Coordinates of C-alpha atoms in Angstrom, one line a residue:
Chain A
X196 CA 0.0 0.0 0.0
X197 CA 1.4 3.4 -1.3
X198 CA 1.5 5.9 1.8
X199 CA 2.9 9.4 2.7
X200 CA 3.3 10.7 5.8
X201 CA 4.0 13.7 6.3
X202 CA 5.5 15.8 9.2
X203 CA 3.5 17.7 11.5
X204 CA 1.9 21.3 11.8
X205 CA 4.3 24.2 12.2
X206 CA 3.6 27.6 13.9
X207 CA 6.4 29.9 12.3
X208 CA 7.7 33.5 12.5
X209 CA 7.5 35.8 9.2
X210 CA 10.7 35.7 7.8
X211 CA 11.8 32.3 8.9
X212 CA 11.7 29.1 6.7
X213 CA 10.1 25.7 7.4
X214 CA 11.3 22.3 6.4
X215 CA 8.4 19.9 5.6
X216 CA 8.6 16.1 5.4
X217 CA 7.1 13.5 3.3
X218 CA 8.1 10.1 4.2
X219 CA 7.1 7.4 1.5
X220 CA 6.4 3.5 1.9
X221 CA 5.1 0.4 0.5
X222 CA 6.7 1.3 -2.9
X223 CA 10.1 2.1 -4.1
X224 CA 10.7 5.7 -3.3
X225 CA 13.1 6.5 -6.3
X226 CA 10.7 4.6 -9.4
X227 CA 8.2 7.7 -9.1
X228 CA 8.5 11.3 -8.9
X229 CA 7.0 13.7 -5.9
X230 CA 4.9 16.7 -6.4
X231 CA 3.6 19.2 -3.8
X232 CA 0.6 21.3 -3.6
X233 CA -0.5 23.9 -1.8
X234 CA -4.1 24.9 -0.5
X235 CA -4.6 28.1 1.0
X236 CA -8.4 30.1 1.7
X237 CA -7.5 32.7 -0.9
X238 CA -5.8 31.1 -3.5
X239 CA -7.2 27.5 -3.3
X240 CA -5.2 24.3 -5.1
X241 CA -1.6 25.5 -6.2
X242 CA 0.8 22.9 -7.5
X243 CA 4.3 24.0 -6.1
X244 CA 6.8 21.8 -8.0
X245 CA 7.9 18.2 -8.6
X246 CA 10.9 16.3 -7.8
X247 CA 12.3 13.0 -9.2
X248 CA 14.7 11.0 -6.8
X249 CA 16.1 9.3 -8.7
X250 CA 17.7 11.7 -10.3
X251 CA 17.6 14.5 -7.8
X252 CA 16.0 16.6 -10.5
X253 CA 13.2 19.3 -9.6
X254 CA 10.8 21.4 -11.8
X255 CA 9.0 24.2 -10.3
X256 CA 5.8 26.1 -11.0
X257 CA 7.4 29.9 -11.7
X258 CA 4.8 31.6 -9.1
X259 CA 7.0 29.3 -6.5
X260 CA 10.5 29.5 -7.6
X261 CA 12.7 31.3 -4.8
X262 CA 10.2 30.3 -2.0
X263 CA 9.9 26.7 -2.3
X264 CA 13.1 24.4 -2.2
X265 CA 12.6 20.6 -3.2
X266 CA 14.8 17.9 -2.2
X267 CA 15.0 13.7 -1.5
X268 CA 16.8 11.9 0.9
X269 CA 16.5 8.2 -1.1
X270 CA 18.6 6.8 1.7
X271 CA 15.0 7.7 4.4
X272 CA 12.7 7.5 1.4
X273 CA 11.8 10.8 2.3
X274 CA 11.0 13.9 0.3
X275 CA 11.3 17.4 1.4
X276 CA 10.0 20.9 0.7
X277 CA 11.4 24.4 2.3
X278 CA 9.7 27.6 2.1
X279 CA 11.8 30.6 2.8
X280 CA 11.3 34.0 3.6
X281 CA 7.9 33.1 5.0
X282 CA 4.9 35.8 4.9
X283 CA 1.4 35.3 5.7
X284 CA 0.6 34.8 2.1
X285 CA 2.6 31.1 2.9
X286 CA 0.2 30.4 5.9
X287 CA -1.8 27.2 4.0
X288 CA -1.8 23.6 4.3
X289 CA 1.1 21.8 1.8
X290 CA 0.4 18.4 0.7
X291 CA 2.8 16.0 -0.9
X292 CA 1.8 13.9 -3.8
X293 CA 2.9 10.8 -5.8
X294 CA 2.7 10.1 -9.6
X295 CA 0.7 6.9 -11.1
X296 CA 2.8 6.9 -14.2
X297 CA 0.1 7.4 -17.4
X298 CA -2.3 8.0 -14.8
X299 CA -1.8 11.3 -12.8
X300 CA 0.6 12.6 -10.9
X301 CA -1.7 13.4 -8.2
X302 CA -2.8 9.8 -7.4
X303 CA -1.5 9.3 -3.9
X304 CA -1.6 11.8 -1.3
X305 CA 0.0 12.8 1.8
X306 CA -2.1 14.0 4.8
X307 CA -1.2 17.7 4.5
X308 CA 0.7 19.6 6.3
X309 CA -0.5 22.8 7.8
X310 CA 2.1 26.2 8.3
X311 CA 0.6 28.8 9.6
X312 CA 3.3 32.1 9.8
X313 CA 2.2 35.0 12.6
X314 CA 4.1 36.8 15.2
Chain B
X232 CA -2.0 30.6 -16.8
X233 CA -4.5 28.4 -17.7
X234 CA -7.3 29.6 -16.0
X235 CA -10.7 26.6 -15.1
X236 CA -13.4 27.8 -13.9
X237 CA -16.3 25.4 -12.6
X238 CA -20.0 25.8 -11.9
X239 CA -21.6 25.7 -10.1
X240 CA -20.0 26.9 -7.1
X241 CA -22.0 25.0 -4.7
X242 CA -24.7 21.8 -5.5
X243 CA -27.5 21.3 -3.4
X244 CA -29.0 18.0 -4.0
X245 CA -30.9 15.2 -2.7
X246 CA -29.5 11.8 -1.9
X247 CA -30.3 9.5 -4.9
X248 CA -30.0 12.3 -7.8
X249 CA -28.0 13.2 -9.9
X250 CA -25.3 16.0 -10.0
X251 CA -23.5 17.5 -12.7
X252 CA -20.5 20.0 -12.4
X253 CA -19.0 22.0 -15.4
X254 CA -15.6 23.2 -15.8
X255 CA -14.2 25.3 -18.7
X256 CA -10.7 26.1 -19.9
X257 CA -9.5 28.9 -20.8
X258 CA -7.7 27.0 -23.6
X259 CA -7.9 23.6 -25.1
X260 CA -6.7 21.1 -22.6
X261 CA -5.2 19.0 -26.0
X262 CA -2.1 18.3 -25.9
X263 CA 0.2 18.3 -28.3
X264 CA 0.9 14.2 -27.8
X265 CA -2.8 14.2 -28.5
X266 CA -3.9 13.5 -24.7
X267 CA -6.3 15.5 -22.6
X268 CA -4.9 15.7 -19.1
X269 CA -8.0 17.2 -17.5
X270 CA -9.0 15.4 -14.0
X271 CA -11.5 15.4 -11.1
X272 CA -10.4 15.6 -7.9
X273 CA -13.1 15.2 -4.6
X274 CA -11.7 16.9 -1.1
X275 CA -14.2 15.0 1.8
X276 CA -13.8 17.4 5.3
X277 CA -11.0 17.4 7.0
X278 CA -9.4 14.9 4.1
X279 CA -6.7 15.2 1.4
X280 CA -7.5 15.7 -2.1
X281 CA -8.2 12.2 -3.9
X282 CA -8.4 11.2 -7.3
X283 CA -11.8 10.5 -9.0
X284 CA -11.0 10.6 -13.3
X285 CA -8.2 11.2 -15.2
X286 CA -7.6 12.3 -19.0
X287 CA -11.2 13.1 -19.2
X288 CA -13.1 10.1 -18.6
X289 CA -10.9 7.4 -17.1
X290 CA -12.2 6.5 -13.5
X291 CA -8.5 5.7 -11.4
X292 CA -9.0 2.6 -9.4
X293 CA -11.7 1.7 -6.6
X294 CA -13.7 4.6 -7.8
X295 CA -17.2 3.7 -8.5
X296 CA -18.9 3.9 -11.9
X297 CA -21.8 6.4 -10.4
X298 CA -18.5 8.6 -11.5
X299 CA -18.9 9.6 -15.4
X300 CA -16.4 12.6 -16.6
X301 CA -17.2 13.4 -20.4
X302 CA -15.8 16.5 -22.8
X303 CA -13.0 17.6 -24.9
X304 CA -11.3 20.9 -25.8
X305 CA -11.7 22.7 -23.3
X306 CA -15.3 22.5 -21.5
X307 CA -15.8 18.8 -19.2
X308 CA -18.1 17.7 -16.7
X309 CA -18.6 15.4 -14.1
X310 CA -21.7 13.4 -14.0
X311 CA -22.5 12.0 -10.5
X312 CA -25.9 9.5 -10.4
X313 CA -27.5 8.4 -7.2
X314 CA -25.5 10.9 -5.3
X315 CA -24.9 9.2 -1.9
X316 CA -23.6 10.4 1.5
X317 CA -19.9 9.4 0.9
X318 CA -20.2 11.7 -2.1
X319 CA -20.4 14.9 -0.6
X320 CA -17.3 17.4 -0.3
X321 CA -15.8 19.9 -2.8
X322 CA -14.7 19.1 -6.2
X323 CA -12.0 20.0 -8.4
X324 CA -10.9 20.0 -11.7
X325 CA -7.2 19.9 -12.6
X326 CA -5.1 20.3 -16.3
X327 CA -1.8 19.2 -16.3
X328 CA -1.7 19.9 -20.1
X329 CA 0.3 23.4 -20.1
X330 CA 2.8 24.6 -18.0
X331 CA 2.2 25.9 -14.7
X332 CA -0.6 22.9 -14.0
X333 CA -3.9 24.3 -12.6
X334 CA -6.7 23.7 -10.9
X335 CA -10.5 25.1 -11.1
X336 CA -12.0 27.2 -7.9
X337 CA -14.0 24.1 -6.7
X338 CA -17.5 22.7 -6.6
X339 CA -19.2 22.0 -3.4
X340 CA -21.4 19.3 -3.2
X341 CA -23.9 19.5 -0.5
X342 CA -27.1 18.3 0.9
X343 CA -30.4 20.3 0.2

């Protein structure tokens, strides 16, 4: 059974950065490639950016290039997104999300992840 | 950006009907490999996202056949018949056919 889990809910100052996880099992981490949306009240279902592990290769949406940072540990099976520079605009919940090749790359979700940014 | 926009925004209905949510592309969702990467997402409260139909009309596994999506170009639906309880939630529609992918404002499903 495909599952991500990802890491828990992070209260954050504005102008820090946050590190999310995305821990993947029951499937081999580097045959697929990771993608990770966002879902905010105002802006609604944004997809961020995709990473393939096993090639360490990312792709980004422009809107998120310079605030979103993918990466993939293959050794944990784990994929990660930072967000830097962090305004309220960034306050959402951030889900990761797994490709069914010739299917969609939105088949398999994580639980989400919510960052919420205040002082 | 391509820019979907569904109606309507919310559904009443009654348990047992039928529903029927439109979304429309700003452009043709036709790629140039000849696929149509337009897909139907449901979001049940308090869940993730999870995939109902992809490239128009193909229903990804487990999902029941009350679940018909239909179109081409750029204006789709999803058909649901015999709504019942486990249906209810918001609906999306999603292109991955140009570059940045999008998705549509959303559909809420609801109970009369």
């Amino acid at each position: 059974e495909v599952k991500l889990q990802q890491s828990g809910d992070e209260l954050v100052r504005p102008g820090a950065s946050v590190k999310i996880s995305c821990k993947a099992s029951g499937y081999t981490f580097t045959n697929y490639a990771m993608y990770w949306v966002k879902q905010s009240p105002g802006q609604g279902l944004e997809w961020i950016g995709t990473i393939i592990p096993l090639i360490d290769t990312t792709s980004y949406n422009q809107k998120f290039k310079g605030k979103a940072t993918l990466t993939a540990d293959k050794s944990s099976n784990t994929a990660y997104m930072e967000l830097s520079r962090l305004t309220s605009e960034d306050s959402a919940v951030y889900y990761c999300a797994r490709l069914e090749p010739v299917v969609s790359p939105f088949a398999y979700w994580g639980q989400g992840t919510l960052v919420t940014v205040s002082s | 950006d391509v820019v979907l926009t569904q109606t309507p925004v919310a559904q009443p209905v009654t348990l047992g009907d039928q529903a029927s949510i439109s979304c429309r592309s700003s452009q043709s969702l036709v790629h140039s490999n000849g696929n149509t990467y337009l897909e139907w997402y449901l979001q049940k409260p308090g869940q993730s996202p999870q995939l109902l139909i992809y490239k128009v009309s193909n229903r990804f596994s487990g999902v029941p056949d009350r679940f018909i999506g239909s179109g081409s170009g750029s204006d789709f639906t999803l058909k649901i018949s015999r709504v019942e309880p486990e249906d209810l939630g918001v609906y999306y529609c999603f292109q991955a056919t140009h570059d940045p992918w999008t998705f549509g404002g959303g559909t809420k499903l609801e109970l009369k």
